[in-house]
């Protein structure tokens, strides 16, 4: 175990002005708090935080991070509290220790749902201070190094799998390749020991066959570059078992076919020398087509820069070569930790200024803020962590890195949410293509935008990134709400107009308080959705207003709402054929919707005058024995009013259907007075729409138009809307 003075010396070696006293205090506090607690290995517990701090000195992190590492398990595992740590070490360190503690909860649960929830917290915490993530990764690395001491098979497997799923990719994403590789190999040995053993065996064979070829090739490269005036450090290494295994999986190659297991790093003075060195190697060795990658002009999201190529080396063996400058090498080794150092140092480093190490974390956080379920999030996260990237350009030449599998629509959302929402088409390299087209490296993407926001449910099938998915869901929800607001406003207007009541804002405002709504939009939306009726709103503004019986009934049933004109007008359009009952009140039977053009008949009803039914109504059977009450009726051709009527619709259940329906009805000069949702499932919804139309013919045209719409699978006029019809 590293001693107290050793740890402090290591920090002083790269940060001469470090607060020694603080480090000593943290060291002593940790050893005292953990006391005689033991690790599974039998070592005293405090050796663990000290080792974690040691790992972080390799990354040359600041005093606060090292102190956090020393204290990282005290809140969780000892009687130390946030308040005490804050008092002794200050707010910054206390917050960081707290952040690491929260992340550790992740390891306590194995259910996917709970993990994702905690993983959210993890990311949100790290986005506020990336050093918390670095401490956590070092903690995990030390735990993986000592994993074999844990006796439970199940526990070891779970920790190793979690390392492969979450922590190793996270380390990779923040650019810490060494962390990533070590985490992967330690986990690999636990999750698939046989696989790893086979690869290690094969690697040993290759090493014996080729003798000290590894160094020989490094020497040859270095000499060759020297002859061409390029000063370079060349370092050869064997690839890690896990990265070989992954390659075998991805490319379906067998162990025997495995040849390119050597990798070389060529570190040169500056960027120009990188390209010169590449030229020298390509002129002297046959290079393998398709393997050259220029991460200098287009760095990875995590800021990684290098030239990659594969050549057929001196012994006719494939070797991979990475060419980079000293600083690129530092960033490749230390990743976000290096950026963090440069970001804080006074000397602003021009090479790193263009790299944004935090964008990836920030994207994750944006995605969380846009909602979406935790499971979905974990799925997307795993997906995105494992995917490689493709680089695409905007028409102005801005470079955007996208995960492999992303579509042009994803690209639009990556540029800006508004651009995604208004996307109506794309041009890729000048060609107009569907926006579900998969992106390829180097594509130039121009997004064609429309005036209106148009995301549809269907778009979810055409995107790959969590960011686009979350943004589309958000837009769909907003648009649906807007539709209901419009509809509700229209229904309220209709009713108020029909009742000749003032519907100015000052009157409607009264309803907000009575019905407990925060805004008019919320009220309109509730009416539109049918949660409350327009009649409820009217009564809330004018409690003394006597609504006609039918309207009260309607209010209670969330049924009919508005009727045009004066009371009785509808009946006034119906005239007894012989005129004998002139002056008698004529009413339409409750729940019937006859229209001019339909055959009708009146029944004299005590106290209600003449009640009119369609001639084919089954209800008429009840009056079969009292024919004296029957009055032949006909429609008044002079009357040009609109009539209440009803349509039953089965529509495709998706956002936008509603606006197609309301628009179609408006286009046919009919008014909607009410809309109720009868039945709803994933694919379809059954709706009853009350409309005002001129006559039977007008209604037939409207029904035919609705039937023709792509969102409606069935449309039927309803003549009897009561309970006795099937
Ligand atoms: Mn720990």
GROMACS .gro file of C-alpha atoms in nm, residues 136-574:
model
  439
  136UNK     CA    1  -1.567   0.679  -0.968
  137UNK     CA    2  -1.381   0.524  -1.260
  138UNK     CA    3  -1.062   0.492  -1.053
  139UNK     CA    4  -1.269   0.338  -0.772
  140UNK     CA    5  -1.412   0.084  -1.016
  141UNK     CA    6  -1.067   0.011  -1.158
  142UNK     CA    7  -0.926  -0.071  -0.816
  143UNK     CA    8  -1.229  -0.284  -0.732
  144UNK     CA    9  -1.181  -0.473  -1.058
  145UNK     CA   10  -0.812  -0.527  -0.981
  146UNK     CA   11  -0.914  -0.689  -0.652
  147UNK     CA   12  -1.227  -0.859  -0.786
  148UNK     CA   13  -1.084  -1.210  -0.748
  149UNK     CA   14  -1.095  -1.174  -0.369
  150UNK     CA   15  -1.475  -1.170  -0.369
  151UNK     CA   16  -1.600  -1.519  -0.293
  152UNK     CA   17  -1.951  -1.501  -0.441
  153UNK     CA   18  -1.950  -1.614  -0.806
  154UNK     CA   19  -2.272  -1.432  -0.876
  155UNK     CA   20  -2.148  -1.104  -0.734
  156UNK     CA   21  -1.820  -1.117  -0.928
  157UNK     CA   22  -2.007  -1.187  -1.253
  158UNK     CA   23  -2.250  -0.902  -1.194
  159UNK     CA   24  -1.978  -0.651  -1.118
  160UNK     CA   25  -1.778  -0.761  -1.422
  161UNK     CA   26  -2.079  -0.740  -1.653
  162UNK     CA   27  -2.167  -0.397  -1.521
  163UNK     CA   28  -1.809  -0.290  -1.586
  164UNK     CA   29  -1.835  -0.405  -1.948
  165UNK     CA   30  -2.178  -0.247  -1.997
  166UNK     CA   31  -2.132   0.086  -1.828
  167UNK     CA   32  -1.792   0.177  -1.689
  168UNK     CA   33  -1.552   0.060  -1.959
  169UNK     CA   34  -1.751   0.238  -2.233
  170UNK     CA   35  -1.779   0.545  -2.011
  171UNK     CA   36  -1.401   0.548  -1.967
  172UNK     CA   37  -1.367   0.514  -2.344
  173UNK     CA   38  -1.609   0.794  -2.406
  174UNK     CA   39  -1.423   1.034  -2.184
  175UNK     CA   40  -1.108   0.933  -2.371
  176UNK     CA   41  -0.931   0.729  -2.103
  177UNK     CA   42  -0.813   0.442  -2.319
  178UNK     CA   43  -0.583   0.287  -2.057
  179UNK     CA   44  -0.865   0.276  -1.804
  180UNK     CA   45  -1.096   0.133  -2.062
  181UNK     CA   46  -0.863  -0.144  -2.173
  182UNK     CA   47  -0.772  -0.250  -1.823
  183UNK     CA   48  -1.136  -0.250  -1.711
  184UNK     CA   49  -1.233  -0.455  -2.015
  185UNK     CA   50  -0.963  -0.714  -1.969
  186UNK     CA   51  -1.028  -0.759  -1.600
  187UNK     CA   52  -1.401  -0.798  -1.669
  188UNK     CA   53  -1.337  -1.025  -1.967
  189UNK     CA   54  -1.140  -1.265  -1.745
  190UNK     CA   55  -1.444  -1.294  -1.520
  191UNK     CA   56  -1.724  -1.303  -1.777
  192UNK     CA   57  -1.558  -1.531  -2.033
  193UNK     CA   58  -1.249  -1.690  -1.885
  194UNK     CA   59  -1.218  -1.967  -2.146
  195UNK     CA   60  -1.237  -1.719  -2.431
  196UNK     CA   61  -0.969  -1.506  -2.276
  197UNK     CA   62  -0.741  -1.801  -2.199
  198UNK     CA   63  -0.759  -1.919  -2.561
  199UNK     CA   64  -0.659  -1.577  -2.688
  200UNK     CA   65  -0.375  -1.540  -2.440
  201UNK     CA   66  -0.246  -1.883  -2.544
  202UNK     CA   67  -0.254  -1.788  -2.911
  203UNK     CA   68  -0.079  -1.459  -2.838
  204UNK     CA   69   0.198  -1.645  -2.657
  205UNK     CA   70   0.242  -1.876  -2.957
  206UNK     CA   71   0.265  -1.583  -3.192
  207UNK     CA   72   0.518  -1.418  -2.967
  208UNK     CA   73   0.737  -1.730  -2.966
  209UNK     CA   74   0.711  -1.767  -3.343
  210UNK     CA   75   0.816  -1.414  -3.407
  211UNK     CA   76   1.081  -1.392  -3.138
  212UNK     CA   77   1.169  -1.036  -3.057
  213UNK     CA   78   1.003  -0.912  -3.372
  214UNK     CA   79   0.801  -0.659  -3.176
  215UNK     CA   80   1.111  -0.458  -3.091
  216UNK     CA   81   1.279  -0.529  -3.423
  217UNK     CA   82   0.991  -0.372  -3.616
  218UNK     CA   83   0.980  -0.074  -3.381
  219UNK     CA   84   1.351  -0.022  -3.442
  220UNK     CA   85   1.308  -0.051  -3.818
  221UNK     CA   86   1.025   0.204  -3.823
  222UNK     CA   87   1.221   0.443  -3.608
  223UNK     CA   88   1.534   0.414  -3.825
  224UNK     CA   89   1.336   0.459  -4.145
  225UNK     CA   90   1.169   0.773  -4.013
  226UNK     CA   91   1.507   0.906  -3.895
  227UNK     CA   92   1.652   0.862  -4.245
  228UNK     CA   93   1.370   1.079  -4.371
  229UNK     CA   94   1.443   1.351  -4.119
  230UNK     CA   95   1.158   1.275  -3.882
  231UNK     CA   96   1.239   1.241  -3.516
  232UNK     CA   97   1.004   0.986  -3.366
  233UNK     CA   98   0.949   0.766  -3.062
  234UNK     CA   99   0.817   0.431  -3.176
  235UNK     CA  100   0.663   0.197  -2.926
  236UNK     CA  101   0.533  -0.149  -3.011
  237UNK     CA  102   0.279  -0.341  -2.809
  238UNK     CA  103   0.063  -0.647  -2.825
  239UNK     CA  104  -0.308  -0.581  -2.831
  240UNK     CA  105  -0.522  -0.658  -2.531
  241UNK     CA  106  -0.712  -0.991  -2.527
  242UNK     CA  107  -1.048  -0.820  -2.501
  243UNK     CA  108  -0.994  -0.591  -2.801
  244UNK     CA  109  -0.885  -0.895  -3.003
  245UNK     CA  110  -1.191  -1.086  -2.890
  246UNK     CA  111  -1.418  -0.796  -2.985
  247UNK     CA  112  -1.258  -0.780  -3.327
  248UNK     CA  113  -1.317  -1.154  -3.373
  249UNK     CA  114  -1.683  -1.107  -3.281
  250UNK     CA  115  -1.738  -0.804  -3.501
  251UNK     CA  116  -1.562  -0.942  -3.807
  252UNK     CA  117  -1.643  -1.309  -3.747
  253UNK     CA  118  -1.284  -1.421  -3.785
  254UNK     CA  119  -1.132  -1.722  -3.614
  255UNK     CA  120  -0.837  -1.732  -3.382
  256UNK     CA  121  -0.622  -1.893  -3.653
  257UNK     CA  122  -0.692  -1.612  -3.897
  258UNK     CA  123  -0.589  -1.367  -3.633
  259UNK     CA  124  -0.276  -1.192  -3.749
  260UNK     CA  125  -0.270  -0.822  -3.676
  261UNK     CA  126  -0.211  -0.839  -3.305
  262UNK     CA  127   0.074  -0.591  -3.296
  263UNK     CA  128   0.017  -0.223  -3.263
  264UNK     CA  129   0.271   0.059  -3.289
  265UNK     CA  130   0.262   0.412  -3.164
  266UNK     CA  131   0.466   0.669  -3.345
  267UNK     CA  132   0.496   0.990  -3.146
  268UNK     CA  133   0.638   1.289  -3.334
  269UNK     CA  134   0.696   1.659  -3.273
  270UNK     CA  135   0.404   1.826  -3.446
  271UNK     CA  136   0.098   1.778  -3.662
  272UNK     CA  137   0.286   1.825  -3.992
  273UNK     CA  138   0.530   1.553  -3.889
  274UNK     CA  139   0.236   1.315  -3.835
  275UNK     CA  140   0.141   1.336  -4.203
  276UNK     CA  141   0.505   1.317  -4.312
  277UNK     CA  142   0.555   1.003  -4.106
  278UNK     CA  143   0.240   0.853  -4.256
  279UNK     CA  144   0.377   0.927  -4.606
  280UNK     CA  145   0.706   0.757  -4.527
  281UNK     CA  146   0.535   0.443  -4.396
  282UNK     CA  147   0.294   0.424  -4.691
  283UNK     CA  148   0.578   0.464  -4.942
  284UNK     CA  149   0.785   0.189  -4.783
  285UNK     CA  150   0.522  -0.066  -4.686
  286UNK     CA  151   0.211  -0.189  -4.858
  287UNK     CA  152  -0.083  -0.044  -4.670
  288UNK     CA  153  -0.415  -0.219  -4.618
  289UNK     CA  154  -0.692  -0.028  -4.797
  290UNK     CA  155  -0.983   0.091  -4.589
  291UNK     CA  156  -0.788   0.100  -4.266
  292UNK     CA  157  -0.657   0.456  -4.287
  293UNK     CA  158  -0.838   0.696  -4.055
  294UNK     CA  159  -0.760   1.061  -3.997
  295UNK     CA  160  -0.867   1.149  -3.644
  296UNK     CA  161  -0.648   1.460  -3.651
  297UNK     CA  162  -0.863   1.662  -3.888
  298UNK     CA  163  -1.179   1.502  -3.747
  299UNK     CA  164  -1.121   1.420  -3.378
  300UNK     CA  165  -1.344   1.171  -3.196
  301UNK     CA  166  -1.618   1.314  -2.974
  302UNK     CA  167  -1.398   1.264  -2.670
  303UNK     CA  168  -1.121   1.472  -2.825
  304UNK     CA  169  -0.902   1.180  -2.935
  305UNK     CA  170  -0.666   1.266  -3.220
  306UNK     CA  171  -0.430   1.040  -3.418
  307UNK     CA  172  -0.368   0.900  -3.765
  308UNK     CA  173  -0.449   0.528  -3.790
  309UNK     CA  174  -0.330   0.295  -4.060
  310UNK     CA  175  -0.248  -0.071  -4.112
  311UNK     CA  176   0.052  -0.180  -4.320
  312UNK     CA  177   0.202  -0.514  -4.418
  313UNK     CA  178   0.512  -0.499  -4.203
  314UNK     CA  179   0.872  -0.617  -4.257
  315UNK     CA  180   0.783  -0.982  -4.182
  316UNK     CA  181   0.476  -0.984  -4.405
  317UNK     CA  182   0.263  -0.943  -4.098
  318UNK     CA  183  -0.015  -0.688  -4.065
  319UNK     CA  184   0.063  -0.421  -3.811
  320UNK     CA  185  -0.151  -0.133  -3.695
  321UNK     CA  186   0.015   0.205  -3.660
  322UNK     CA  187  -0.108   0.511  -3.469
  323UNK     CA  188   0.071   0.837  -3.538
  324UNK     CA  189   0.033   1.135  -3.306
  325UNK     CA  190   0.203   1.428  -3.136
  326UNK     CA  191   0.314   1.432  -2.773
  327UNK     CA  192   0.010   1.625  -2.669
  328UNK     CA  193  -0.230   1.406  -2.866
  329UNK     CA  194  -0.069   1.114  -2.689
  330UNK     CA  195  -0.125   1.273  -2.351
  331UNK     CA  196  -0.493   1.327  -2.435
  332UNK     CA  197  -0.524   0.971  -2.565
  333UNK     CA  198  -0.385   0.838  -2.239
  334UNK     CA  199  -0.556   1.068  -1.992
  335UNK     CA  200  -0.866   1.169  -2.187
  336UNK     CA  201  -1.097   1.410  -2.017
  337UNK     CA  202  -0.852   1.437  -1.729
  338UNK     CA  203  -0.603   1.597  -1.968
  339UNK     CA  204  -0.865   1.838  -2.097
  340UNK     CA  205  -0.957   1.919  -1.746
  341UNK     CA  206  -0.595   2.004  -1.664
  342UNK     CA  207  -0.554   2.218  -1.975
  343UNK     CA  208  -0.889   2.383  -1.918
  344UNK     CA  209  -0.782   2.498  -1.575
  345UNK     CA  210  -0.423   2.586  -1.651
  346UNK     CA  211  -0.344   2.947  -1.728
  347UNK     CA  212  -0.171   2.865  -2.055
  348UNK     CA  213  -0.462   2.813  -2.290
  349UNK     CA  214  -0.373   2.531  -2.514
  350UNK     CA  215  -0.470   2.602  -2.875
  351UNK     CA  216  -0.486   2.237  -2.978
  352UNK     CA  217  -0.738   2.141  -2.714
  353UNK     CA  218  -0.946   2.456  -2.739
  354UNK     CA  219  -1.139   2.321  -3.036
  355UNK     CA  220  -1.232   2.002  -2.858
  356UNK     CA  221  -1.532   1.986  -2.634
  357UNK     CA  222  -1.487   1.701  -2.389
  358UNK     CA  223  -1.813   1.772  -2.217
  359UNK     CA  224  -2.049   1.776  -2.514
  360UNK     CA  225  -2.123   1.408  -2.490
  361UNK     CA  226  -2.218   1.430  -2.124
  362UNK     CA  227  -2.419   1.741  -2.199
  363UNK     CA  228  -2.610   1.556  -2.473
  364UNK     CA  229  -2.698   1.286  -2.224
  365UNK     CA  230  -2.826   1.541  -1.980
  366UNK     CA  231  -3.035   1.718  -2.246
  367UNK     CA  232  -3.187   1.387  -2.337
  368UNK     CA  233  -3.283   1.323  -1.976
  369UNK     CA  234  -3.446   1.661  -1.944
  370UNK     CA  235  -3.666   1.584  -2.243
  371UNK     CA  236  -3.813   1.291  -2.054
  372UNK     CA  237  -3.843   0.931  -2.166
  373UNK     CA  238  -3.855   0.621  -1.952
  374UNK     CA  239  -3.558   0.494  -1.760
  375UNK     CA  240  -3.548   0.160  -1.941
  376UNK     CA  241  -3.550   0.330  -2.273
  377UNK     CA  242  -3.267   0.546  -2.151
  378UNK     CA  243  -3.049   0.256  -2.045
  379UNK     CA  244  -3.111   0.085  -2.375
  380UNK     CA  245  -3.016   0.395  -2.571
  381UNK     CA  246  -2.716   0.452  -2.353
  382UNK     CA  247  -2.576   0.105  -2.399
  383UNK     CA  248  -2.642   0.135  -2.767
  384UNK     CA  249  -2.472   0.466  -2.802
  385UNK     CA  250  -2.177   0.373  -2.588
  386UNK     CA  251  -2.096   0.071  -2.798
  387UNK     CA  252  -2.151   0.223  -3.135
  388UNK     CA  253  -1.877   0.377  -3.331
  389UNK     CA  254  -1.930   0.711  -3.494
  390UNK     CA  255  -1.981   0.853  -3.839
  391UNK     CA  256  -1.877   1.206  -3.926
  392UNK     CA  257  -2.097   1.423  -4.140
  393UNK     CA  258  -2.089   1.782  -4.256
  394UNK     CA  259  -2.344   2.061  -4.264
  395UNK     CA  260  -2.359   2.259  -4.590
  396UNK     CA  261  -2.144   2.524  -4.418
  397UNK     CA  262  -1.876   2.266  -4.344
  398UNK     CA  263  -1.943   2.220  -3.974
  399UNK     CA  264  -1.847   1.871  -3.870
  400UNK     CA  265  -2.090   1.668  -3.663
  401UNK     CA  266  -2.017   1.329  -3.511
  402UNK     CA  267  -2.310   1.089  -3.504
  403UNK     CA  268  -2.337   0.736  -3.369
  404UNK     CA  269  -2.324   0.469  -3.639
  405UNK     CA  270  -2.677   0.375  -3.743
  406UNK     CA  271  -2.798   0.735  -3.724
  407UNK     CA  272  -3.021   0.867  -4.002
  408UNK     CA  273  -3.042   1.203  -4.174
  409UNK     CA  274  -3.331   1.285  -3.942
  410UNK     CA  275  -3.106   1.217  -3.641
  411UNK     CA  276  -2.858   1.457  -3.795
  412UNK     CA  277  -3.125   1.728  -3.819
  413UNK     CA  278  -3.201   1.683  -3.449
  414UNK     CA  279  -2.831   1.682  -3.365
  415UNK     CA  280  -2.791   2.023  -3.529
  416UNK     CA  281  -3.089   2.166  -3.345
  417UNK     CA  282  -3.421   2.041  -3.208
  418UNK     CA  283  -3.612   2.305  -3.408
  419UNK     CA  284  -3.438   2.197  -3.727
  420UNK     CA  285  -3.536   1.838  -3.659
  421UNK     CA  286  -3.897   1.930  -3.588
  422UNK     CA  287  -3.936   2.127  -3.910
  423UNK     CA  288  -3.752   1.880  -4.132
  424UNK     CA  289  -3.950   1.793  -4.448
  425UNK     CA  290  -3.671   1.642  -4.654
  426UNK     CA  291  -3.297   1.608  -4.692
  427UNK     CA  292  -3.031   1.641  -4.955
  428UNK     CA  293  -2.734   1.412  -4.901
  429UNK     CA  294  -2.433   1.506  -5.113
  430UNK     CA  295  -2.673   1.706  -5.332
  431UNK     CA  296  -2.921   1.422  -5.385
  432UNK     CA  297  -3.274   1.441  -5.251
  433UNK     CA  298  -3.321   1.129  -5.037
  434UNK     CA  299  -3.566   1.000  -4.775
  435UNK     CA  300  -3.479   1.133  -4.433
  436UNK     CA  301  -3.456   0.782  -4.291
  437UNK     CA  302  -3.140   0.732  -4.503
  438UNK     CA  303  -2.848   0.597  -4.298
  439UNK     CA  304  -2.553   0.832  -4.265
  440UNK     CA  305  -2.211   0.745  -4.399
  441UNK     CA  306  -1.878   0.898  -4.314
  442UNK     CA  307  -1.816   1.221  -4.499
  443UNK     CA  308  -2.176   1.277  -4.608
  444UNK     CA  309  -2.280   1.637  -4.651
  445UNK     CA  310  -2.633   1.679  -4.523
  446UNK     CA  311  -2.863   1.964  -4.607
  447UNK     CA  312  -3.190   1.973  -4.417
  448UNK     CA  313  -3.493   2.103  -4.605
  449UNK     CA  314  -3.728   2.274  -4.363
  450UNK     CA  315  -4.102   2.346  -4.379
  451UNK     CA  316  -4.292   2.629  -4.214
  452UNK     CA  317  -4.488   2.408  -3.982
  453UNK     CA  318  -4.373   2.169  -3.715
  454UNK     CA  319  -4.453   1.829  -3.854
  455UNK     CA  320  -4.314   1.542  -3.645
  456UNK     CA  321  -4.536   1.235  -3.665
  457UNK     CA  322  -4.548   0.909  -3.473
  458UNK     CA  323  -4.394   0.742  -3.773
  459UNK     CA  324  -4.073   0.942  -3.732
  460UNK     CA  325  -3.984   0.735  -3.428
  461UNK     CA  326  -3.917   0.448  -3.670
  462UNK     CA  327  -3.671   0.660  -3.863
  463UNK     CA  328  -3.438   0.774  -3.587
  464UNK     CA  329  -3.165   0.600  -3.396
  465UNK     CA  330  -3.040   0.846  -3.138
  466UNK     CA  331  -3.199   0.893  -2.799
  467UNK     CA  332  -3.181   1.266  -2.847
  468UNK     CA  333  -3.398   1.265  -3.160
  469UNK     CA  334  -3.640   1.015  -3.009
  470UNK     CA  335  -3.692   1.226  -2.698
  471UNK     CA  336  -3.737   1.544  -2.903
  472UNK     CA  337  -3.996   1.382  -3.132
  473UNK     CA  338  -4.197   1.246  -2.838
  474UNK     CA  339  -4.191   1.590  -2.683
  475UNK     CA  340  -4.312   1.759  -3.004
  476UNK     CA  341  -4.591   1.502  -3.048
  477UNK     CA  342  -4.719   1.565  -2.698
  478UNK     CA  343  -4.716   1.939  -2.753
  479UNK     CA  344  -4.896   1.915  -3.082
  480UNK     CA  345  -5.169   1.694  -2.946
  481UNK     CA  346  -5.225   1.941  -2.663
  482UNK     CA  347  -5.246   2.228  -2.914
  483UNK     CA  348  -5.513   2.040  -3.114
  484UNK     CA  349  -5.724   1.990  -2.804
  485UNK     CA  350  -5.686   2.354  -2.706
  486UNK     CA  351  -5.819   2.468  -3.044
  487UNK     CA  352  -6.108   2.228  -3.030
  488UNK     CA  353  -6.202   2.322  -2.674
  489UNK     CA  354  -6.197   2.694  -2.758
  490UNK     CA  355  -6.424   2.633  -3.054
  491UNK     CA  356  -6.672   2.432  -2.847
  492UNK     CA  357  -6.690   2.699  -2.579
  493UNK     CA  358  -6.743   2.972  -2.838
  494UNK     CA  359  -7.025   2.775  -2.998
  495UNK     CA  360  -7.210   2.722  -2.675
  496UNK     CA  361  -7.170   3.078  -2.553
  497UNK     CA  362  -7.287   3.212  -2.887
  498UNK     CA  363  -7.586   2.977  -2.888
  499UNK     CA  364  -7.683   3.092  -2.540
  500UNK     CA  365  -7.613   3.455  -2.632
  501UNK     CA  366  -7.370   3.486  -2.342
  502UNK     CA  367  -7.070   3.717  -2.341
  503UNK     CA  368  -6.760   3.504  -2.397
  504UNK     CA  369  -6.500   3.778  -2.354
  505UNK     CA  370  -6.185   3.694  -2.159
  506UNK     CA  371  -6.301   3.878  -1.847
  507UNK     CA  372  -6.607   3.651  -1.826
  508UNK     CA  373  -6.420   3.331  -1.906
  509UNK     CA  374  -6.155   3.415  -1.646
  510UNK     CA  375  -6.418   3.352  -1.379
  511UNK     CA  376  -6.433   2.988  -1.478
  512UNK     CA  377  -6.060   2.941  -1.410
  513UNK     CA  378  -6.101   2.990  -1.037
  514UNK     CA  379  -6.427   2.799  -1.006
  515UNK     CA  380  -6.300   2.497  -1.200
  516UNK     CA  381  -5.941   2.520  -1.066
  517UNK     CA  382  -5.744   2.575  -1.383
  518UNK     CA  383  -5.421   2.775  -1.404
  519UNK     CA  384  -5.465   2.907  -1.755
  520UNK     CA  385  -5.719   2.941  -2.032
  521UNK     CA  386  -5.520   2.695  -2.241
  522UNK     CA  387  -5.549   2.434  -1.966
  523UNK     CA  388  -5.924   2.497  -1.952
  524UNK     CA  389  -5.963   2.476  -2.331
  525UNK     CA  390  -5.759   2.159  -2.337
  526UNK     CA  391  -5.979   1.996  -2.071
  527UNK     CA  392  -6.292   2.080  -2.270
  528UNK     CA  393  -6.127   1.960  -2.591
  529UNK     CA  394  -6.032   1.631  -2.431
  530UNK     CA  395  -6.382   1.599  -2.282
  531UNK     CA  396  -6.264   1.602  -1.920
  532UNK     CA  397  -6.519   1.873  -1.857
  533UNK     CA  398  -6.796   2.001  -2.083
  534UNK     CA  399  -6.846   2.345  -2.231
  535UNK     CA  400  -7.171   2.360  -2.033
  536UNK     CA  401  -6.968   2.322  -1.713
  537UNK     CA  402  -6.772   2.629  -1.819
  538UNK     CA  403  -7.085   2.825  -1.892
  539UNK     CA  404  -7.236   2.738  -1.555
  540UNK     CA  405  -6.910   2.829  -1.385
  541UNK     CA  406  -6.919   3.178  -1.531
  542UNK     CA  407  -7.297   3.227  -1.488
  543UNK     CA  408  -7.425   3.001  -1.210
  544UNK     CA  409  -7.778   3.141  -1.243
  545UNK     CA  410  -7.804   3.081  -1.613
  546UNK     CA  411  -8.090   2.838  -1.671
  547UNK     CA  412  -7.974   2.596  -1.932
  548UNK     CA  413  -8.243   2.414  -2.118
  549UNK     CA  414  -8.308   2.067  -1.991
  550UNK     CA  415  -8.135   1.916  -2.288
  551UNK     CA  416  -7.823   2.123  -2.230
  552UNK     CA  417  -7.812   2.034  -1.866
  553UNK     CA  418  -7.846   1.673  -1.961
  554UNK     CA  419  -7.572   1.727  -2.212
  555UNK     CA  420  -7.348   1.891  -1.957
  556UNK     CA  421  -7.384   1.602  -1.721
  557UNK     CA  422  -7.323   1.349  -1.995
  558UNK     CA  423  -7.048   1.552  -2.158
  559UNK     CA  424  -7.280   1.513  -2.454
  560UNK     CA  425  -7.439   1.775  -2.673
  561UNK     CA  426  -7.328   2.122  -2.605
  562UNK     CA  427  -7.434   2.392  -2.842
  563UNK     CA  428  -7.749   2.440  -3.044
  564UNK     CA  429  -7.791   2.722  -3.290
  565UNK     CA  430  -8.034   3.003  -3.256
  566UNK     CA  431  -8.339   3.029  -3.036
  567UNK     CA  432  -8.514   2.765  -2.832
  568UNK     CA  433  -8.746   2.551  -3.038
  569UNK     CA  434  -8.608   2.665  -3.367
  570UNK     CA  435  -8.514   2.315  -3.466
  571UNK     CA  436  -8.869   2.202  -3.414
  572UNK     CA  437  -8.992   2.509  -3.600
  573UNK     CA  438  -8.845   2.368  -3.919
  574UNK     CA  439  -9.092   2.082  -3.900
   0.00000   0.00000   0.00000
